[in-house]
PDB file of C-alpha atoms in Angstrom:
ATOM      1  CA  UNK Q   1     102.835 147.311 120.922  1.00 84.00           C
ATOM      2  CA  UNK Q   2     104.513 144.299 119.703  1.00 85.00           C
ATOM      3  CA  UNK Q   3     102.691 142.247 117.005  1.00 90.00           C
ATOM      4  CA  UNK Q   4     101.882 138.412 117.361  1.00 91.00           C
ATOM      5  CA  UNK Q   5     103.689 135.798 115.182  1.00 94.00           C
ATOM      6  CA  UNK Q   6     102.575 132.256 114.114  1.00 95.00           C
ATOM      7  CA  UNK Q   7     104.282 128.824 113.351  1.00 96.00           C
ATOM      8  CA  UNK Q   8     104.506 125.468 114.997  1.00 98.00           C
ATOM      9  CA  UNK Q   9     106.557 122.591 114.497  1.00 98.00           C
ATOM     10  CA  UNK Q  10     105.982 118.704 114.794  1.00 98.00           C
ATOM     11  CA  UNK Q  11     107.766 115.692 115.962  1.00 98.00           C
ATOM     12  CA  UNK Q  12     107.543 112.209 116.425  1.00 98.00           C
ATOM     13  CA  UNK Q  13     108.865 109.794 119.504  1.00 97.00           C
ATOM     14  CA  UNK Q  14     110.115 107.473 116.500  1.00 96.00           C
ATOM     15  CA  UNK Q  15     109.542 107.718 112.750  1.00 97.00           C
ATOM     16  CA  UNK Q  16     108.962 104.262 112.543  1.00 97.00           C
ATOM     17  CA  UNK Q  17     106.680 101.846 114.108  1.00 97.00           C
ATOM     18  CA  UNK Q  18     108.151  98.057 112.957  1.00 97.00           C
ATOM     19  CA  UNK Q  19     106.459  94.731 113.355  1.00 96.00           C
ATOM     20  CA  UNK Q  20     103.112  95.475 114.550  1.00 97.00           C
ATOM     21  CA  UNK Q  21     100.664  92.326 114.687  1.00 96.00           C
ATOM     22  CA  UNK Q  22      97.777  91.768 112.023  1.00 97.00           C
ATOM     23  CA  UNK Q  23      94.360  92.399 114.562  1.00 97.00           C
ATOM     24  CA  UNK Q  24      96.688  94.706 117.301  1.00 97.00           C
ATOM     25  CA  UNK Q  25      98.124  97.768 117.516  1.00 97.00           C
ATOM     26  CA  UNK Q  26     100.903 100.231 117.984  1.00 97.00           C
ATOM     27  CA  UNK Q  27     101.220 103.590 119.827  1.00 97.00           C
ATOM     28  CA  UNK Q  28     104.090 106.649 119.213  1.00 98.00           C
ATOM     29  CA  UNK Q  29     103.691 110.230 120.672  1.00 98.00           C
ATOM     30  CA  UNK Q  30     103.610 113.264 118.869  1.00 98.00           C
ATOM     31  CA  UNK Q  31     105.247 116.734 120.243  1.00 98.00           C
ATOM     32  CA  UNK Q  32     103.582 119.993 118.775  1.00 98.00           C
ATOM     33  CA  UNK Q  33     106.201 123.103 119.606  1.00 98.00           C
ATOM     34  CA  UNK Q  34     104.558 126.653 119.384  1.00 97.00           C
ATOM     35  CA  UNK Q  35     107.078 128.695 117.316  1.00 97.00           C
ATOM     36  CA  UNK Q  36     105.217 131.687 117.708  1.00 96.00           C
ATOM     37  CA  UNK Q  37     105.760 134.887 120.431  1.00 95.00           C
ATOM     38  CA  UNK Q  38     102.278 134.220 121.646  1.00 95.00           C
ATOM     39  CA  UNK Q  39     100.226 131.302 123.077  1.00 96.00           C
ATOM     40  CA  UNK Q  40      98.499 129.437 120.996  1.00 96.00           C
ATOM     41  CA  UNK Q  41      95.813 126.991 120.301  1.00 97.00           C
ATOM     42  CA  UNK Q  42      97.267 124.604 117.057  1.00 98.00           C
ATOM     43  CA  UNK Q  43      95.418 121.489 115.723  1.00 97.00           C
ATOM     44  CA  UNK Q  44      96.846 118.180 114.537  1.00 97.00           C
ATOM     45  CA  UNK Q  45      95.895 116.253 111.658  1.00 97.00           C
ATOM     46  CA  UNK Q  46      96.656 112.951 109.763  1.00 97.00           C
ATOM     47  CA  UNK Q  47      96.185 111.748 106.218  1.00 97.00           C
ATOM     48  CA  UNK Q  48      93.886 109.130 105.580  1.00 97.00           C
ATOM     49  CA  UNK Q  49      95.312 105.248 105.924  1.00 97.00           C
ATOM     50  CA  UNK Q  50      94.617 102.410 103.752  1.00 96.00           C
ATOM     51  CA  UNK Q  51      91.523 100.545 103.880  1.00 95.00           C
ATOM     52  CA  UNK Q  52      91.105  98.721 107.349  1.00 96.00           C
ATOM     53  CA  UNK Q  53      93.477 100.609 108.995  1.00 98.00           C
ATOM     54  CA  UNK Q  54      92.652 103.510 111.356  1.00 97.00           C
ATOM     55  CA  UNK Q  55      94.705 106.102 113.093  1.00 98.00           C
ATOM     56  CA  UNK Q  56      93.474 107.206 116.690  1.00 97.00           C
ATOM     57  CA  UNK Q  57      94.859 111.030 118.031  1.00 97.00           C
ATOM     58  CA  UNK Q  58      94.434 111.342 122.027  1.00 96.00           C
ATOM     59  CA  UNK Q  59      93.698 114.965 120.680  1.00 96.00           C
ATOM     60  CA  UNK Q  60      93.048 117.087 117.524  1.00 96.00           C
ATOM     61  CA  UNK Q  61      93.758 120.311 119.463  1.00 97.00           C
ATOM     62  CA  UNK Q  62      96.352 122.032 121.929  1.00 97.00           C
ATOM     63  CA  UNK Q  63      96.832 124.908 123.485  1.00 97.00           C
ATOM     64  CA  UNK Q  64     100.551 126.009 124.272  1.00 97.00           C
ATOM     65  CA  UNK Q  65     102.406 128.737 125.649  1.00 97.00           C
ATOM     66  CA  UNK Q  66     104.604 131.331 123.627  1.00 96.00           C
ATOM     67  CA  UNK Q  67     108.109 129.684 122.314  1.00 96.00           C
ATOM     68  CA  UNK Q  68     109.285 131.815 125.165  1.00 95.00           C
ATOM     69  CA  UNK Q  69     107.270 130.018 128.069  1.00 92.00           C
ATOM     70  CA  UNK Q  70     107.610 126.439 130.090  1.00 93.00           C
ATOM     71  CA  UNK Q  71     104.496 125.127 127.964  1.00 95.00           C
ATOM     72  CA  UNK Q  72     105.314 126.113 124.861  1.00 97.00           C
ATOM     73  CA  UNK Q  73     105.140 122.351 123.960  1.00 97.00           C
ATOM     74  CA  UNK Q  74     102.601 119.329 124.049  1.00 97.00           C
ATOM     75  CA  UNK Q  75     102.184 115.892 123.500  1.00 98.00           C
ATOM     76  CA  UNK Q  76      99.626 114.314 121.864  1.00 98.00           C
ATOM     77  CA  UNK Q  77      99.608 110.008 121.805  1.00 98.00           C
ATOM     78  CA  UNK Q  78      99.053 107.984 118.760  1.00 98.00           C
ATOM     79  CA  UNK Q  79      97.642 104.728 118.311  1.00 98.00           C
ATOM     80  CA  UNK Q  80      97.510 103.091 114.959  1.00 98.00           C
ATOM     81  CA  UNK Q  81      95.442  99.895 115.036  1.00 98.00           C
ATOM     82  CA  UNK Q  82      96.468  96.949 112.004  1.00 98.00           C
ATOM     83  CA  UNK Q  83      93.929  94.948 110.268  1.00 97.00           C
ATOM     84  CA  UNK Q  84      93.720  91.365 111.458  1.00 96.00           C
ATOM     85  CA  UNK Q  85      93.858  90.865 107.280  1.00 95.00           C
ATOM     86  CA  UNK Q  86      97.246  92.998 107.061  1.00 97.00           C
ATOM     87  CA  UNK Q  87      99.943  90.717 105.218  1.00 97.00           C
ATOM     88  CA  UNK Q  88     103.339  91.249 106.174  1.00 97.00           C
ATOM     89  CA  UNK Q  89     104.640  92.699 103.045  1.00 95.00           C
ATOM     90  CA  UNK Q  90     102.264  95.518 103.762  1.00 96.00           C
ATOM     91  CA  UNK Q  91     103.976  98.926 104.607  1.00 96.00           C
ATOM     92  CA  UNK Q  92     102.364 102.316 104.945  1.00 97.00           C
ATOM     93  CA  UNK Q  93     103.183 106.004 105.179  1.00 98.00           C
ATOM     94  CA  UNK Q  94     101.419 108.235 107.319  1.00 98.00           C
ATOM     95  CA  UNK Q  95     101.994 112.553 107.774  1.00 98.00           C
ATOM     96  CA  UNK Q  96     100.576 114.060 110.533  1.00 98.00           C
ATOM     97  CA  UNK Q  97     100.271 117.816 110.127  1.00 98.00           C
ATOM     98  CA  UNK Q  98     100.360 120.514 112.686  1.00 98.00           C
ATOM     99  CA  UNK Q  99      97.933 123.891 111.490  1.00 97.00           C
ATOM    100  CA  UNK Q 100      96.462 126.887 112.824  1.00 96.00           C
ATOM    101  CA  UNK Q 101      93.712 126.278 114.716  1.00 93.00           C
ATOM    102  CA  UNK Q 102      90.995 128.596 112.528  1.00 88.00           C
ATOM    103  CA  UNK Q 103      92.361 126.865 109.420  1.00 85.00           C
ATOM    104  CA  UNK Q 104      94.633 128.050 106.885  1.00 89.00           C
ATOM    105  CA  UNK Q 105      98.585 126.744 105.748  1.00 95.00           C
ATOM    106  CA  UNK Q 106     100.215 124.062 107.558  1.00 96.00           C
ATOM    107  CA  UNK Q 107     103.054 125.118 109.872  1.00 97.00           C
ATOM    108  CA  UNK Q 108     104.960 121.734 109.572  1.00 98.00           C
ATOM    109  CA  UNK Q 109     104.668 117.415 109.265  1.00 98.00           C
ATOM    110  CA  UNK Q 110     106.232 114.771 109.657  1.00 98.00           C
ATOM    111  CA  UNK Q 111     106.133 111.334 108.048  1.00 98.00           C
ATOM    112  CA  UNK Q 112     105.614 107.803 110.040  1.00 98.00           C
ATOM    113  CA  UNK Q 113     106.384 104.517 108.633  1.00 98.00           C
ATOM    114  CA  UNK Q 114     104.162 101.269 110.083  1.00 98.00           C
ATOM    115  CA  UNK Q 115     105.713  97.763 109.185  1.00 98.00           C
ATOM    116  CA  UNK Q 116     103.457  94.565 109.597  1.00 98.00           C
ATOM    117  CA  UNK Q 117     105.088  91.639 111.495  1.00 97.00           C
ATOM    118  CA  UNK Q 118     105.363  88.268 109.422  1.00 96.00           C
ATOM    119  CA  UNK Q 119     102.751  85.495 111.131  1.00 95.00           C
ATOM    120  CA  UNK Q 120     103.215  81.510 110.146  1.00 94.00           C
ATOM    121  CA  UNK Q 121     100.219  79.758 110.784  1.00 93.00           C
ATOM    122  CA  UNK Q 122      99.098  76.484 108.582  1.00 93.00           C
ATOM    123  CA  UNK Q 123      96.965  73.415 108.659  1.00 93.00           C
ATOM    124  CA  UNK Q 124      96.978  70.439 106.757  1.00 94.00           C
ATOM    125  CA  UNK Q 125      93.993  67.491 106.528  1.00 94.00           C
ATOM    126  CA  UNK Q 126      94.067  64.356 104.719  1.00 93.00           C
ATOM    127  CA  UNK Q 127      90.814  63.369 103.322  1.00 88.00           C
ATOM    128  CA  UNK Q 128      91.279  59.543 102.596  1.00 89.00           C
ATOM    129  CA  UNK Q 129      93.668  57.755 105.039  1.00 92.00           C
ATOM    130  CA  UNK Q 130      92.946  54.092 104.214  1.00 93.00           C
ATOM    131  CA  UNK Q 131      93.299  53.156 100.308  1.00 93.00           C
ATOM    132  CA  UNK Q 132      93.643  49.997  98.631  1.00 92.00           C
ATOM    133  CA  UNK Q 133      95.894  49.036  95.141  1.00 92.00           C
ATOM    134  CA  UNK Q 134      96.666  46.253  92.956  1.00 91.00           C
ATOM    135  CA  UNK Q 135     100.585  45.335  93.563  1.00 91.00           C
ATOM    136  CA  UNK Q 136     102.629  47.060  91.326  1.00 91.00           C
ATOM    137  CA  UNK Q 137     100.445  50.051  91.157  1.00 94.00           C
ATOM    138  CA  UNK Q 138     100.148  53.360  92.719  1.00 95.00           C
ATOM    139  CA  UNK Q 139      97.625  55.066  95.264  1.00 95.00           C
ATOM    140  CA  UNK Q 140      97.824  58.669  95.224  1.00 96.00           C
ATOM    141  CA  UNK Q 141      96.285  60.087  98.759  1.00 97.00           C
ATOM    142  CA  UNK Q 142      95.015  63.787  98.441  1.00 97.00           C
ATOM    143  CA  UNK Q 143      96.170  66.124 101.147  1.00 97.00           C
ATOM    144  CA  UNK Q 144      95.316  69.790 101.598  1.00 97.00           C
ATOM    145  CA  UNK Q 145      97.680  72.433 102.868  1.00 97.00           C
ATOM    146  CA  UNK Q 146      96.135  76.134 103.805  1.00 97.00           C
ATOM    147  CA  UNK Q 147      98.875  78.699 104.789  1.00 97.00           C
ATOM    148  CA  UNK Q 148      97.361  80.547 107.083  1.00 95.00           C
ATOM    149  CA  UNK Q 149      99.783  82.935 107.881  1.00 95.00           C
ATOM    150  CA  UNK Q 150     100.102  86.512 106.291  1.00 97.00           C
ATOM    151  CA  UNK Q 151     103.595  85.675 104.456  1.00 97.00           C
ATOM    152  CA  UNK Q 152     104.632  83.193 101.877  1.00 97.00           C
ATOM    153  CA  UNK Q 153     106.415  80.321 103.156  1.00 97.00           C
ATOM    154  CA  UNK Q 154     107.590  76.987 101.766  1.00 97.00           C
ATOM    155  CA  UNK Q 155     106.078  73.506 103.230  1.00 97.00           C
ATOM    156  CA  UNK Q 156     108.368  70.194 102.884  1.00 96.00           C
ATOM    157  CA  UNK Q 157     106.484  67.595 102.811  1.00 97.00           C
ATOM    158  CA  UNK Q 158     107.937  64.206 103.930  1.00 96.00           C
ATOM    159  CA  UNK Q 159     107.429  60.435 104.790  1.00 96.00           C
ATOM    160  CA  UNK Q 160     108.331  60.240 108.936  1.00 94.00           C
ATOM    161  CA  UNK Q 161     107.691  56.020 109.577  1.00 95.00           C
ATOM    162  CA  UNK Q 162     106.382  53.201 107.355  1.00 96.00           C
ATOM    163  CA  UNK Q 163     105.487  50.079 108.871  1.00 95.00           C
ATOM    164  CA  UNK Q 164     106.108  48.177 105.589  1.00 93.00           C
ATOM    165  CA  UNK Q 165     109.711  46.009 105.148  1.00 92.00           C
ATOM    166  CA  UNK Q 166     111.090  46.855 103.039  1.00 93.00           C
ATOM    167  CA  UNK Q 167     109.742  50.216 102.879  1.00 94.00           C
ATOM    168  CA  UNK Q 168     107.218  50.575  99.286  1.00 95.00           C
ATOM    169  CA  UNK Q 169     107.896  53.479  97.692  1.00 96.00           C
ATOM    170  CA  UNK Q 170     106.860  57.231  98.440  1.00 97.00           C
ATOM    171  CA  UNK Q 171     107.008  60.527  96.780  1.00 97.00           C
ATOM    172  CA  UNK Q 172     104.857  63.659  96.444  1.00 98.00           C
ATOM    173  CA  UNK Q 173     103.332  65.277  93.619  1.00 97.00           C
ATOM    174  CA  UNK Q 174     101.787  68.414  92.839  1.00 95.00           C
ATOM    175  CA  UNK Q 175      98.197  68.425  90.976  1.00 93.00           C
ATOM    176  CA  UNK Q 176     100.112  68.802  87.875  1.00 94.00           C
ATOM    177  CA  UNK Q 177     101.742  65.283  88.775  1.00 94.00           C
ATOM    178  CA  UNK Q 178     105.147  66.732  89.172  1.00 96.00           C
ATOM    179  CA  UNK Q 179     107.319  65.711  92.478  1.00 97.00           C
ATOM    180  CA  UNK Q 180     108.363  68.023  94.818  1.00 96.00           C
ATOM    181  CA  UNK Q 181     109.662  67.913  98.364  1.00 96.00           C
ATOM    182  CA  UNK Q 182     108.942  71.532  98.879  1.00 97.00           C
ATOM    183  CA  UNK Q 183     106.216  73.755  97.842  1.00 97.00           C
ATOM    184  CA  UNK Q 184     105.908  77.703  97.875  1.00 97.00           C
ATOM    185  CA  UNK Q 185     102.883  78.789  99.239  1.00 97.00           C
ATOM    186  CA  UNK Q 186     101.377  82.945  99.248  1.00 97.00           C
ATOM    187  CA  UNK Q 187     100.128  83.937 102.069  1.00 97.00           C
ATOM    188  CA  UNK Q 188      96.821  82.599 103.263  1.00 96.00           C
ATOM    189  CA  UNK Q 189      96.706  80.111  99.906  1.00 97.00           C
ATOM    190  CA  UNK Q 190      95.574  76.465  99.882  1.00 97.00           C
ATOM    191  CA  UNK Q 191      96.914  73.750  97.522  1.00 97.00           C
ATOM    192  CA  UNK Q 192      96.315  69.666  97.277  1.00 97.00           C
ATOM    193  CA  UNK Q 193      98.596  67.636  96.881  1.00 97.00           C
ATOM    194  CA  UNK Q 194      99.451  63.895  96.638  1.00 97.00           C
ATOM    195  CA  UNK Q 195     100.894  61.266  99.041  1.00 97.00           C
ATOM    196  CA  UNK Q 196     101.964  58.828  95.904  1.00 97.00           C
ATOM    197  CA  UNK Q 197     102.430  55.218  97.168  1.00 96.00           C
ATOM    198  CA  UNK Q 198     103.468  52.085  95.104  1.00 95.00           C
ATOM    199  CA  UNK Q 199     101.721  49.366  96.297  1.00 94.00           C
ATOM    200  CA  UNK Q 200     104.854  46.742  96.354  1.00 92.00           C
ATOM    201  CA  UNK Q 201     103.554  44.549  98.583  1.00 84.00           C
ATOM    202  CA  UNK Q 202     102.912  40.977  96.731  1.00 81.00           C
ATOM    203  CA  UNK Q 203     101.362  38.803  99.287  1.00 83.00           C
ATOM    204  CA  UNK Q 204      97.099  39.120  99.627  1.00 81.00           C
ATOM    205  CA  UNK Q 205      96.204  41.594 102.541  1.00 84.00           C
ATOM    206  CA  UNK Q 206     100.053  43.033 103.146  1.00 90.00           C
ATOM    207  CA  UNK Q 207      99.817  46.720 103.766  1.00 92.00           C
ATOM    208  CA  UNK Q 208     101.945  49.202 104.800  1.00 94.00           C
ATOM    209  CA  UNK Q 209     100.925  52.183 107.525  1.00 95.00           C
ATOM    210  CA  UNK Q 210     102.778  55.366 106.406  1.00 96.00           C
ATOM    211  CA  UNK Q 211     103.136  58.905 109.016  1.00 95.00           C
ATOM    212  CA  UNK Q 212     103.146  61.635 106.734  1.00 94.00           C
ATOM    213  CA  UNK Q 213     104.778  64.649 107.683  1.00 94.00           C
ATOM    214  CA  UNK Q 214     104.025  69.052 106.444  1.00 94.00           C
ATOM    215  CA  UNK Q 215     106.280  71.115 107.975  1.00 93.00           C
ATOM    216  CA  UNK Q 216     106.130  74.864 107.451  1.00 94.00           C
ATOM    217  CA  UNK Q 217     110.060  75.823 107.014  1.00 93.00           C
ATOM    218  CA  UNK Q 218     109.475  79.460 107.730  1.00 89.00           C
ATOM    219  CA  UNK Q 219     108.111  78.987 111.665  1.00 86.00           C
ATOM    220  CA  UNK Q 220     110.522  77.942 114.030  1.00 77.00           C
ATOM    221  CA  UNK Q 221     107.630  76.392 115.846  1.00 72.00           C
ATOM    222  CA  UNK Q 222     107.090  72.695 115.584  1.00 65.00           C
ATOM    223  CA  UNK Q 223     103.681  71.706 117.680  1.00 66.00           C
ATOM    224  CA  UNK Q 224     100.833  70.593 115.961  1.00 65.00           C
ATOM    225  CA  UNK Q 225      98.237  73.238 117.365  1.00 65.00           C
ATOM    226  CA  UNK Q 226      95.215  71.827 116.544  1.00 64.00           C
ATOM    227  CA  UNK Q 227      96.355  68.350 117.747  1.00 65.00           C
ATOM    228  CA  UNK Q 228      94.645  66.549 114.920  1.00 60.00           C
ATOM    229  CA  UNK Q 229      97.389  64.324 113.891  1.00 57.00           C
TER     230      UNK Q 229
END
């Protein structure tokens, strides 16, 4: 009478899963092989992700045929769901681990990476659009930048018309008073800054009407999604 032996081996449709989206998710497919002369009922397991994260298995358990049958293997589907929160420097390890089914030493594992994709997303709001200076002075008007996106990116900020001519002067300054035309941002940070205008006109009433401009360098996109200006 011939003795039964035990072992199983595990595989994965890719070892790594690149670019998923914060708040979605990504699916791979495991294969369990029963190395054994018997059939076999094996269970999969995974090690714990990070906070927020979860990992889904389509099943814990299989039962396979002897290495020596047609169904000595099965699949089993993954799905590993991203936290809307997930910034895009993130990048995890998981090992999934096929063992007997009654417990004991694990017959094998294998190691998947997950990669978060980068997301630009920003909004800017100027809260005081209509100022009024002494000529030859300045008027500093406050705006507020929030990257909202899950990477850091750098904003240029920049005068697009001015109604004034000749044009008064312009420049931006951080809240440390020092000019800039583009400013670093970490993800999902918010900074003021300052729309600096020198009131040149000399006449009583002369004003100027400037379009200020924040562009996010790192997104390709150019809309304004919010439409407000």
């Amino acid at each position: 009478k011939v003795g039964q032996t035990y072992g199983a081996s595990i595989s994965l449709a890719q070892s790594l899963m690149p670019n998923i989206e914060p708040g979605s998710n990504g699916t791979t497919t495991l294969t369990i092989t029963n190395e054994g002369n018997g059939p076999d009922t094996l269970r999969i397991s995974s090690s714990s992700p990070p906070s927020g994260w979860s990992v889904r298995l389509d099943a814990s358990t299989v039962s396979v045929d002897s290495k020596h049958g047609s169904e000595k293997s099965s699949d089993v589907s993954v799905t590993i769901d991203v936290p809307i929160n997930a910034l895009a420097t993130e990048e995890i390890d998981l090992t999934f681990t096929v063992l007997p089914s009654s417990g004991g030493a694990a017959y094998d594992e294998v190691v998947l990476r997950i990669t978060v994709k980068a997301v630009h997303a920003m909004d800017a709001e100027a809260t005081a659009t209509d100022q009024t200076g002494r000529s030859g002075t300045e008027v500093r008007f406050p705006i507020t930048i929030e990257n909202q996106g899950n990477v850091k990116d750098s904003f240029r900020c920049s005068v697009m018309q001015q109604t004034a001519s000749p044009a008064w002067g312009v420049h931006y300054e951080d809240s440390n008073g020092v000019q800039f035309v583009d400013i670093e941002m970490n993800a999902r940070s918010t900074v003021e800054v300052f729309l600096v205008v020198s009131v040149d006109g000399e006449e009583e009433l002369a004003y100027t009407r400037i379009t200020s401009r924040i562009t996010n360098r790192g997104d390709s996109s150019t809309g304004d999604e919010n439409d407000d200006g």
